[in-house]
Coordinates of N, CA and C in Angstrom, one line a residue:
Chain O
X1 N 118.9 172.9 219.6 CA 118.3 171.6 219.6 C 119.3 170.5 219.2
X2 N 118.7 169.4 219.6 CA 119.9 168.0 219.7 C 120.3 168.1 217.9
X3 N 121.4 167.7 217.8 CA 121.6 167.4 216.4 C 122.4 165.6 215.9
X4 N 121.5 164.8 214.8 CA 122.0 163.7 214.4 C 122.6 163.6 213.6
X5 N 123.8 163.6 213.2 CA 124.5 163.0 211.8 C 124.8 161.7 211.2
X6 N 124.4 161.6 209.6 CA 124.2 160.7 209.3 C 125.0 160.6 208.1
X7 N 125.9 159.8 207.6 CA 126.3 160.1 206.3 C 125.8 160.0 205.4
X8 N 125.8 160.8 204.5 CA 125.3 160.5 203.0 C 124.8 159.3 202.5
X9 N 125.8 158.8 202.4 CA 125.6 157.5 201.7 C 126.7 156.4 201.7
X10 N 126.1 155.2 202.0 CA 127.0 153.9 202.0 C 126.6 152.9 200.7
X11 N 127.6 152.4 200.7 CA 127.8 150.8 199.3 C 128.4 150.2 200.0
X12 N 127.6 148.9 199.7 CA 128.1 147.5 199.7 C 127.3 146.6 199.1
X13 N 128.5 145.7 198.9 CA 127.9 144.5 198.1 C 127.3 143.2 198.2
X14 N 126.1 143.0 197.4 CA 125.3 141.9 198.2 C 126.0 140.6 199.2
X15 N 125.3 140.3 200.1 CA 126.4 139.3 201.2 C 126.9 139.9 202.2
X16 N 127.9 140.7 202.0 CA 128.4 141.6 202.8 C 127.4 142.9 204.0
X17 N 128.4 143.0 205.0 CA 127.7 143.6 206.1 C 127.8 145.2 205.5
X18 N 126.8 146.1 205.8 CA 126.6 147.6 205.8 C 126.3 148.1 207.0
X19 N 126.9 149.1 207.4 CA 127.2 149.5 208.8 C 126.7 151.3 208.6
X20 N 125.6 151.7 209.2 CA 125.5 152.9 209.5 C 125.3 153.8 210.2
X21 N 126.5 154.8 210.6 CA 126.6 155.7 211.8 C 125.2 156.6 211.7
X22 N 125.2 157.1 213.2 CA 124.1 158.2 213.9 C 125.2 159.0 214.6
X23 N 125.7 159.9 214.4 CA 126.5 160.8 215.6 C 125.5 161.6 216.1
X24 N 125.6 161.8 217.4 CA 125.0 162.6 218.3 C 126.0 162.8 219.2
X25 N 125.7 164.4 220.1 CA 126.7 164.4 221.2 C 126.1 163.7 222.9
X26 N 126.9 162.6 222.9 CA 126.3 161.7 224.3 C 125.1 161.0 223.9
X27 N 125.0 160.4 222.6 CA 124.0 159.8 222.0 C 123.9 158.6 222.6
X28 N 124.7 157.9 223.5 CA 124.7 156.5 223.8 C 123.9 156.4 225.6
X29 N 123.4 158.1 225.6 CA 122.8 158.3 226.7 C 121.3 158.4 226.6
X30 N 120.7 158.2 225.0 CA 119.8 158.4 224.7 C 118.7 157.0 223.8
X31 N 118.1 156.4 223.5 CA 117.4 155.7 223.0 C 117.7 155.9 221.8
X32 N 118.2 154.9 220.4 CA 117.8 155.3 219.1 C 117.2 154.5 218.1
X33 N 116.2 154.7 217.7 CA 115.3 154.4 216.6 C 115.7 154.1 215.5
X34 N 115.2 153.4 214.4 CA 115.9 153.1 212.8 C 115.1 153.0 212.3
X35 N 114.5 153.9 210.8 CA 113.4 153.8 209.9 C 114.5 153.2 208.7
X36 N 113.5 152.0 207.8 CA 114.0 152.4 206.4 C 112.9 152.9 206.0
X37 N 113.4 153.2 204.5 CA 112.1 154.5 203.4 C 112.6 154.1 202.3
X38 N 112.1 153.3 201.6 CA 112.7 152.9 199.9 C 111.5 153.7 199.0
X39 N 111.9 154.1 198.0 CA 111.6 155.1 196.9 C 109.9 155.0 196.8
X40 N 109.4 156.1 197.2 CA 107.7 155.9 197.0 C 107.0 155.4 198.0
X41 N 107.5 155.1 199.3 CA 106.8 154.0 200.6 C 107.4 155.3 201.8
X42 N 106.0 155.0 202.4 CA 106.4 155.0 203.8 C 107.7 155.1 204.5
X43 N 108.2 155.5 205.7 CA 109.1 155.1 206.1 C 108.8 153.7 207.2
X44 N 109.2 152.7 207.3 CA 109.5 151.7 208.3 C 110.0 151.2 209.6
X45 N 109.9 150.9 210.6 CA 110.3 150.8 212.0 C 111.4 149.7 212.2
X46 N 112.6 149.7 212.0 CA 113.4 148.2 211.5 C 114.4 148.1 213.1
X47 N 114.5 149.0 213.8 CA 115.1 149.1 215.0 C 114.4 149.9 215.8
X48 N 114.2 149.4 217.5 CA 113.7 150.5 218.5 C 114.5 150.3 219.6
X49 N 114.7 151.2 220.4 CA 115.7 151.1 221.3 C 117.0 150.7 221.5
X50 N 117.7 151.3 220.5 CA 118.9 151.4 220.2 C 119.1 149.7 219.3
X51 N 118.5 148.4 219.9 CA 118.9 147.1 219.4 C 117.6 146.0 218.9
X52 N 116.3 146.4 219.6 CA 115.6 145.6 219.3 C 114.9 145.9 218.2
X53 N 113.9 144.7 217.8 CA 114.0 144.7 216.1 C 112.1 144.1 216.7
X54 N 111.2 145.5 215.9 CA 109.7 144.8 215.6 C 109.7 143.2 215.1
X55 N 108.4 142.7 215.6 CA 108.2 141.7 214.8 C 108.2 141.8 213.1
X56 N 108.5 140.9 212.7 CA 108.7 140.9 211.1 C 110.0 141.5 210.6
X57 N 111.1 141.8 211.5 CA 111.8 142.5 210.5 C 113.2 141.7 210.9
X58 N 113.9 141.4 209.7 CA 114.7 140.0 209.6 C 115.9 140.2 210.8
X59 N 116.3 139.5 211.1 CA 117.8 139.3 212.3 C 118.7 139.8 212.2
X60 N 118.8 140.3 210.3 CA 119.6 140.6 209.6 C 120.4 142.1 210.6
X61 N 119.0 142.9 210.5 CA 119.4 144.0 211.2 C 119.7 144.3 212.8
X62 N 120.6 144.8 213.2 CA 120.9 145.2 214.2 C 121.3 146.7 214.6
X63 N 120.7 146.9 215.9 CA 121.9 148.0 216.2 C 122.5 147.8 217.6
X64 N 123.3 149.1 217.3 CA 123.8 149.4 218.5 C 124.6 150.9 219.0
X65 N 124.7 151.4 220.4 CA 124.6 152.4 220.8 C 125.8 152.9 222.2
X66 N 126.6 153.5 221.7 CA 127.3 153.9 222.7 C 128.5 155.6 222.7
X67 N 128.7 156.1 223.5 CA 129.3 157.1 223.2 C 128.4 158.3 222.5
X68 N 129.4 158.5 221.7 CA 129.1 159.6 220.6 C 128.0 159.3 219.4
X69 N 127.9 158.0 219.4 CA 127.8 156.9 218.1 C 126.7 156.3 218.1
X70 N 125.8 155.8 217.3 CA 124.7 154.8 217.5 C 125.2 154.1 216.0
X71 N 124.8 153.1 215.9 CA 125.1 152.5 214.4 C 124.1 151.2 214.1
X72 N 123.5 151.5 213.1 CA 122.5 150.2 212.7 C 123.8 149.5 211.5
X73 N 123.4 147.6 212.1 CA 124.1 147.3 211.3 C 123.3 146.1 210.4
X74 N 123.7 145.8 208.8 CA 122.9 145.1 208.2 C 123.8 144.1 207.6
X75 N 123.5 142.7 208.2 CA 124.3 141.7 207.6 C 123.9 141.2 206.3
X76 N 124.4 140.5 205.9 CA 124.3 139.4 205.0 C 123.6 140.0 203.6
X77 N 123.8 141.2 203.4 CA 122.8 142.6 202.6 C 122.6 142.2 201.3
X78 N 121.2 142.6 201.1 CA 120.5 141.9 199.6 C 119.8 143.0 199.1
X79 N 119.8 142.5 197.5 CA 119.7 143.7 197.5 C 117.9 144.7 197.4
X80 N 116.7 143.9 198.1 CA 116.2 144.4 198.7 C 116.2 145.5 200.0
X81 N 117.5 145.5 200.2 CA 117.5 146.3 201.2 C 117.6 147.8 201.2
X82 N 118.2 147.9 199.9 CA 118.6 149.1 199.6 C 117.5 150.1 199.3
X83 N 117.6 151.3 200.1 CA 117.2 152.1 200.8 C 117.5 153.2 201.5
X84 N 116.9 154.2 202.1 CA 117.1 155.5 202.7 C 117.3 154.9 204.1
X85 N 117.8 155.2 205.4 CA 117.8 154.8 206.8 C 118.2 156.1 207.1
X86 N 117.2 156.4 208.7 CA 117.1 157.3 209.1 C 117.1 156.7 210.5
X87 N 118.2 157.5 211.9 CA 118.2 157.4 213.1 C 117.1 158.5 213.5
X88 N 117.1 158.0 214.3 CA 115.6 159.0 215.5 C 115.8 158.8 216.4
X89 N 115.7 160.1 217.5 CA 115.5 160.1 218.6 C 114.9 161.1 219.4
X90 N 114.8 161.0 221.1 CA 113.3 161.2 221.6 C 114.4 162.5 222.5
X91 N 114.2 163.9 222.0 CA 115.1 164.7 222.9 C 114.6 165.3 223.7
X92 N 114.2 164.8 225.0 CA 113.5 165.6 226.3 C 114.1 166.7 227.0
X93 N 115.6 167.3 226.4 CA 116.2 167.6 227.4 C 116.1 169.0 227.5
X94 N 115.2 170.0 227.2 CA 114.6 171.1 226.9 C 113.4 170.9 227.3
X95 N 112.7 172.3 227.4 CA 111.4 172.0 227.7 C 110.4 172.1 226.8
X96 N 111.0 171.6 226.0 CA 110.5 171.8 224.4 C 110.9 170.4 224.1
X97 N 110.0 169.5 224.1 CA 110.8 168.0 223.2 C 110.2 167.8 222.0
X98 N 111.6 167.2 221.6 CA 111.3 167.2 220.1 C 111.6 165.5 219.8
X99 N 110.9 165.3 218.3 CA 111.4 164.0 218.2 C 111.8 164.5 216.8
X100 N 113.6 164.0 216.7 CA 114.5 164.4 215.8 C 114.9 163.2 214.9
X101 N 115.2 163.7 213.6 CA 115.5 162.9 212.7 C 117.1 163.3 212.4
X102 N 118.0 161.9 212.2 CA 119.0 162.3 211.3 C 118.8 162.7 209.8
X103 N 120.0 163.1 209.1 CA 119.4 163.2 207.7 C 119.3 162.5 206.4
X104 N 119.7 161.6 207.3 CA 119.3 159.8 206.2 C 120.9 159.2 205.9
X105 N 120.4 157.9 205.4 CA 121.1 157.5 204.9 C 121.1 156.8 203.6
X106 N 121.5 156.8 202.2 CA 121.3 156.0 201.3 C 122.0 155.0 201.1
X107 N 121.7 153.7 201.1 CA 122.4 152.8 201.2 C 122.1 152.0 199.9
X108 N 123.7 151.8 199.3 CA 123.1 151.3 198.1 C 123.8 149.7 197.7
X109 N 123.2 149.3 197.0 CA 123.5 147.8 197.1 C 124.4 147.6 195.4
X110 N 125.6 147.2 195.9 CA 126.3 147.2 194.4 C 125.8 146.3 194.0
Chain I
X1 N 94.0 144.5 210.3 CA 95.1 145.1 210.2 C 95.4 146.8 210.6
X2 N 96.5 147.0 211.1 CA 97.0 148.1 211.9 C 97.1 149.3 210.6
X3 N 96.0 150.0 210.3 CA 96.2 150.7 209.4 C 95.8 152.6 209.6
X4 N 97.1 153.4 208.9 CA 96.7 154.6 209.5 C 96.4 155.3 207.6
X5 N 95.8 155.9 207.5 CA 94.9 156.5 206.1 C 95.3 158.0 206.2
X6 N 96.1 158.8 205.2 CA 96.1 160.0 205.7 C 95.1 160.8 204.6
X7 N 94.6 162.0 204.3 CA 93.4 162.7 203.6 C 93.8 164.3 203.9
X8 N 93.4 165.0 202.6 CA 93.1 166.7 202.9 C 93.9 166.7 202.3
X9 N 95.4 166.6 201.8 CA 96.3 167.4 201.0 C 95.7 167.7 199.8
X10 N 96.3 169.0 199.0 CA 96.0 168.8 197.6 C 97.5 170.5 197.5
X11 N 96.8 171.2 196.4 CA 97.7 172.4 196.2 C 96.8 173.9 196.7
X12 N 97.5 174.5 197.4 CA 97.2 176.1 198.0 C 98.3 176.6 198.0
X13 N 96.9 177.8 197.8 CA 98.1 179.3 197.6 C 99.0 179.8 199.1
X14 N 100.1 180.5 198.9 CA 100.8 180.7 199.6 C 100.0 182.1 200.5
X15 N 100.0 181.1 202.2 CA 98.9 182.1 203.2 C 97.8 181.4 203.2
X16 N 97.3 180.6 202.6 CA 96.3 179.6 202.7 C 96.2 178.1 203.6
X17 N 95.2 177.7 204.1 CA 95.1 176.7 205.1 C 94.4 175.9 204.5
X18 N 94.8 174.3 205.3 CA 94.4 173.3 204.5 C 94.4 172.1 206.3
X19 N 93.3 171.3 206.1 CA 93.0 170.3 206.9 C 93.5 168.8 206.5
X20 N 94.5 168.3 207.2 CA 94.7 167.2 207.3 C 94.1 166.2 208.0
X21 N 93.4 165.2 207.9 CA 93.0 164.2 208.1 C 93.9 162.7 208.0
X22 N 93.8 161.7 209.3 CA 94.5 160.6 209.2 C 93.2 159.6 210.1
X23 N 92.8 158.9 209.3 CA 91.9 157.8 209.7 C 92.7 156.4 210.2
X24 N 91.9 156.2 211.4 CA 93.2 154.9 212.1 C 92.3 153.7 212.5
X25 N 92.7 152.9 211.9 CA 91.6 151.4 212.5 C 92.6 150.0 212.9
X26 N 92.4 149.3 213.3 CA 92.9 147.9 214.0 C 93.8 148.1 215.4
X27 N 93.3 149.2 216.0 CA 94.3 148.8 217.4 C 93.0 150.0 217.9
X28 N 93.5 150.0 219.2 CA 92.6 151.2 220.0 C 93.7 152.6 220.0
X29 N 93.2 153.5 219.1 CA 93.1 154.6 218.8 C 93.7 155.3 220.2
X30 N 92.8 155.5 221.0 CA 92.6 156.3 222.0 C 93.7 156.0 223.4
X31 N 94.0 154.8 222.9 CA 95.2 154.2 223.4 C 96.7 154.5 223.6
X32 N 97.1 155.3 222.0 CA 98.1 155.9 221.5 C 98.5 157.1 221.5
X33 N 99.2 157.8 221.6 CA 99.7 158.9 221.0 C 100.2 159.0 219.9
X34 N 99.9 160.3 218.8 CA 100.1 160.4 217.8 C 101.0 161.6 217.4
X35 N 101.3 161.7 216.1 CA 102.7 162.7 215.7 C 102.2 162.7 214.1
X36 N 102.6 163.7 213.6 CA 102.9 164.6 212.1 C 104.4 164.0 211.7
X37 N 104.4 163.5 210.5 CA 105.9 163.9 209.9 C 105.8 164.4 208.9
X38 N 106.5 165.3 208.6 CA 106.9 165.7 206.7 C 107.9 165.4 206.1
X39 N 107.9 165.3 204.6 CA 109.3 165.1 203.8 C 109.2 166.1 202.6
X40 N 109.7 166.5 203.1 CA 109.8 167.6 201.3 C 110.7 167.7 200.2
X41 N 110.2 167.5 199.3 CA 110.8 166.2 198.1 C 112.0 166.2 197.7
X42 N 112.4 165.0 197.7 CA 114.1 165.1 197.5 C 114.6 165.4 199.1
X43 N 113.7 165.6 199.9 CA 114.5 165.3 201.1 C 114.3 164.7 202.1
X44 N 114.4 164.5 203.8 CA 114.7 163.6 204.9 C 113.2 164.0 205.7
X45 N 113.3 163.0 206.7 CA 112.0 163.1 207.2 C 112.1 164.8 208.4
X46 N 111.3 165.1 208.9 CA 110.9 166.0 209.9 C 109.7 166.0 210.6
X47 N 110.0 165.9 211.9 CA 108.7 165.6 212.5 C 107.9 167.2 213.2
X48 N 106.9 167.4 212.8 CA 105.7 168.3 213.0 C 105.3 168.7 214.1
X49 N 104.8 167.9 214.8 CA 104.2 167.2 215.7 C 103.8 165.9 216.7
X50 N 103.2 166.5 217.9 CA 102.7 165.1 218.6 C 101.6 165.6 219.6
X51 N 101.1 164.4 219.7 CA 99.6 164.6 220.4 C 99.6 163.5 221.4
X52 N 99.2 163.7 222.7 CA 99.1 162.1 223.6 C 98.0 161.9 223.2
X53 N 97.6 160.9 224.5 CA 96.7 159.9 224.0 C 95.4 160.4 223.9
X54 N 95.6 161.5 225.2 CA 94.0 162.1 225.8 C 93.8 163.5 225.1
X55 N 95.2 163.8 224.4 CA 95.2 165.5 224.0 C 96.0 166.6 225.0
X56 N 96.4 165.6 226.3 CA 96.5 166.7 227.0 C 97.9 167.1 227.0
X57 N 98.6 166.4 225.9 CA 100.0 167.2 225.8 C 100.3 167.2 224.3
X58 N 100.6 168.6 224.0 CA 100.8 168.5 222.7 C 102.2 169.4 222.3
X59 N 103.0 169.0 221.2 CA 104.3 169.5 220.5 C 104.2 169.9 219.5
X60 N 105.0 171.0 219.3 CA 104.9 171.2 217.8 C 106.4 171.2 217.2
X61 N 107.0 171.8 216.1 CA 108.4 171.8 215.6 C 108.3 173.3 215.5
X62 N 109.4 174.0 215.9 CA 109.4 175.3 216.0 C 108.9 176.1 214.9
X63 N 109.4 175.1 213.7 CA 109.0 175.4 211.9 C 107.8 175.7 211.8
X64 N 106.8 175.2 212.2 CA 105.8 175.3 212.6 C 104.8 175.7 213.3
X65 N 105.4 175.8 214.3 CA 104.7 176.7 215.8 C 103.9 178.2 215.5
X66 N 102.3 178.1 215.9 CA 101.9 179.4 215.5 C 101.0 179.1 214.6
X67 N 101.4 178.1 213.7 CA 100.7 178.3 212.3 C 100.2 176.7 212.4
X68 N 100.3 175.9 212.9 CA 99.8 174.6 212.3 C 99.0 174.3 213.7
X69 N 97.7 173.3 214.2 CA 97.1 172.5 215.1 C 96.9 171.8 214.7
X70 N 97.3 170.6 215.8 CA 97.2 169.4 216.2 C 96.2 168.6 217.0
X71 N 94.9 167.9 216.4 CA 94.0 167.8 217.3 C 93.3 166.4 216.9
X72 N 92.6 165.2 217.6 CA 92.3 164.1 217.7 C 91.1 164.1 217.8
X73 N 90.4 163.6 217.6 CA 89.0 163.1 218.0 C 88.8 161.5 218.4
X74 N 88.6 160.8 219.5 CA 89.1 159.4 219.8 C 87.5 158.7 219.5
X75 N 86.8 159.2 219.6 CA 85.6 158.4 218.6 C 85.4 158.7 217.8
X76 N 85.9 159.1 217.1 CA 85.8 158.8 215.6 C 87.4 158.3 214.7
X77 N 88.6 158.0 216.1 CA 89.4 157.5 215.4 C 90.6 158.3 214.2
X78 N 90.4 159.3 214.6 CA 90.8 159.8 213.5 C 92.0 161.4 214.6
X79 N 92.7 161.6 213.9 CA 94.0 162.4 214.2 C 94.2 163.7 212.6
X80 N 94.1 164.9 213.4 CA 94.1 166.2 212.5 C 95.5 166.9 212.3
X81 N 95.4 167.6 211.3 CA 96.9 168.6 211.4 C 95.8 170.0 210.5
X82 N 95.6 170.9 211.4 CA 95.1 172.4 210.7 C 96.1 173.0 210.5
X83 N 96.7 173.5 209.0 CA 97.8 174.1 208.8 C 97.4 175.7 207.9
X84 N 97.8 176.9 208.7 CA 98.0 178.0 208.6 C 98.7 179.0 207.6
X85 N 98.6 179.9 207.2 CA 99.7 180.6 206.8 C 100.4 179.7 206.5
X86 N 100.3 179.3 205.4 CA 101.1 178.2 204.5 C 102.0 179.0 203.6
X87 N 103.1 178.0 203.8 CA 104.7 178.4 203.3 C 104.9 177.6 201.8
X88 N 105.7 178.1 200.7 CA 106.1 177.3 200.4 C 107.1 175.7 200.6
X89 N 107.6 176.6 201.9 CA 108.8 175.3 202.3 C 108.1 174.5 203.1
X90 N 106.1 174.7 203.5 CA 105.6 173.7 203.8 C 105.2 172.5 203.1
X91 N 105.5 172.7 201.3 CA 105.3 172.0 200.7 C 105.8 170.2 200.9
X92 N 105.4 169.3 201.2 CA 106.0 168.2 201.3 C 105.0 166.9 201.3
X93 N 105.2 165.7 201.9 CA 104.4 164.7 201.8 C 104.6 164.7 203.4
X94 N 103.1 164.7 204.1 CA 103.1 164.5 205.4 C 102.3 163.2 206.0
X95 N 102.8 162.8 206.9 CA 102.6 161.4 207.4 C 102.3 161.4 208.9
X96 N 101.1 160.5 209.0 CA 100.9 160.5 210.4 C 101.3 159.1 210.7
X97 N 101.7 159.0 212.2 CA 102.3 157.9 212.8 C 102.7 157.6 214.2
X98 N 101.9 156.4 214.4 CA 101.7 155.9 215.8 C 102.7 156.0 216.6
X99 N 102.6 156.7 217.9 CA 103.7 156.6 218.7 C 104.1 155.0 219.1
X100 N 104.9 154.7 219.2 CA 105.0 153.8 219.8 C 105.4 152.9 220.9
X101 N 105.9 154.4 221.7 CA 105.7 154.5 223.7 C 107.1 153.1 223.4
X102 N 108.3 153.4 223.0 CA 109.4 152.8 223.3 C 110.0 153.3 225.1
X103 N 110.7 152.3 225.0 CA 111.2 153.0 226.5 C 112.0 154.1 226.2
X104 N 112.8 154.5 225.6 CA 113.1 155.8 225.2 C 113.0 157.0 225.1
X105 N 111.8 157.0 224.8 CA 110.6 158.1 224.0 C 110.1 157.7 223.0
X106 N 109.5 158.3 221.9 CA 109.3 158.4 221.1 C 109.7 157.6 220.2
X107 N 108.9 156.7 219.5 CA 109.1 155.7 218.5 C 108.0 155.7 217.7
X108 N 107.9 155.6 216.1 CA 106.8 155.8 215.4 C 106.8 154.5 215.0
X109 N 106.0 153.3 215.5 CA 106.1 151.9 214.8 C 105.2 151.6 214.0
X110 N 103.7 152.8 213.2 CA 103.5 152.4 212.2 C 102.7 154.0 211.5
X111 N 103.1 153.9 210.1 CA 103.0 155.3 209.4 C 101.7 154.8 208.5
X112 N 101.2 155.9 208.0 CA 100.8 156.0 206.8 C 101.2 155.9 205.7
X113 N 100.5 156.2 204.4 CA 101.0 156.1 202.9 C 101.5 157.6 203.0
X114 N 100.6 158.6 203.6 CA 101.0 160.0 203.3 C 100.0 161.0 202.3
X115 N 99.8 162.0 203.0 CA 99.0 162.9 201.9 C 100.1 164.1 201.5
X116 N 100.5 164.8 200.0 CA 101.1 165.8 199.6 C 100.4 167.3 199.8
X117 N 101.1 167.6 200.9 CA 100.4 169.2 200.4 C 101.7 170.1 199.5
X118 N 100.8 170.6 198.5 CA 101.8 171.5 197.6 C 101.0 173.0 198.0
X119 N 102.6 174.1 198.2 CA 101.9 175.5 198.4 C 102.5 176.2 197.2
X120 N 101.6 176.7 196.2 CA 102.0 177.2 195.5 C 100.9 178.2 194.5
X121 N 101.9 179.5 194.1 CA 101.0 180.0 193.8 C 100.7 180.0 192.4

């Protein structure tokens, strides 16, 4: 089955941009999703299709998708933001599809 | 407002079955396809399942294959998870969540709070 990697965990300091990888193999061939999930909540819809952003959710966030690589990125970072992020994606390419999760990310706000 | 309600968790013994319930109001129900996610504590999300719109395609996660069903009822709004031969390592907080038919595939653009099922004996 497809597999996502996500790193552990990122810091940065409020203001500053936070940048977080999704490795997949030929992942820039695929659509990718971005949940956040802060302590006790739901998880959240903050990216779909590799760049666009639901209504409501600030400009701040972006992604983007190419290669090996997907990466959501978070500008101007406050420290509301801080949080779990999680890439997703939709793997049809079996006859078994699955919808896969990376295995997070904690992003923490110094 | 776009709201999904999940119901049924509580604690069972290991081999024991338990009914999930997710009640869905402010969009048309019957409109969507829906999906299972779990988290089990201290860890990352994992998705369960998925259901289209009509029922007529359904997924499971192999972790689960055998032992859990996935089933809807579109008048009454509401989206099921029957879970089987329960594991301990099914213990988690599970979440239902609207597909949200990205161009991609699969996108869940709105969850629930989540009901805990604990398996334990």
């Amino acid at each position: 089955s497809y597999v996502l990697t996500q790193p552990p965990s990122v810091s940065v300091a409020p203001g500053q941009t936070a940048r977080i990888t999704c490795g997949g193999n030929n992942i820039g061939s695929k659509s990718v999703h971005w949940y956040q999930q802060k302590p006790g909540q739901a998880p959240v819809l903050v990216v779909y299709d590799d760049s666009d952003r639901p209504s409501g959710i600030p400009e701040r966030f972006s992604g983007s998708n190419s290669g090996n690589t997907a990466t959501l990125t978070i500008s101007r970072v406050e420290a509301g933001d801080e949080a779990d992020y999680y890439c997703q994606v939709w793997d049809s390419s079996s006859d078994h599809p699955d919808v896969v999760f990376g295995g997070g990310t904690k992003l923490t706000v110094l | 407002e776009v709201q999904l309600v999940e119901s049924g968790g509580g604690l069972v013994q290991p081999g024991g079955s338990l009914r999930l319930s997710c009640a869905a109001s402010g969009f048309t129900f019957s409109s969507y396809s829906m999906n299972w996610v779990r988290q089990a504590p201290g860890k990352g999300l994992e998705w369960v399942s998925y259901i289209s719109s009509s029922s007529s395609t359904i997924y499971y996660a192999d972790s689960v294959k055998g032992r859990f069903t996935i089933s809807r009822d579109n008048a009454k709004n509401s989206l099921y998870l029957q879970m089987n031969s329960l594991r301990a390592e099914d213990t988690a907080v599970y979440y239902c969540a609207r597909d949200g038919y990205c161009s991609g595939g699969s996108c869940l653009d709105v969850w629930g709070k989540g009901t805990t099922v604990t398996v334990s004996s």
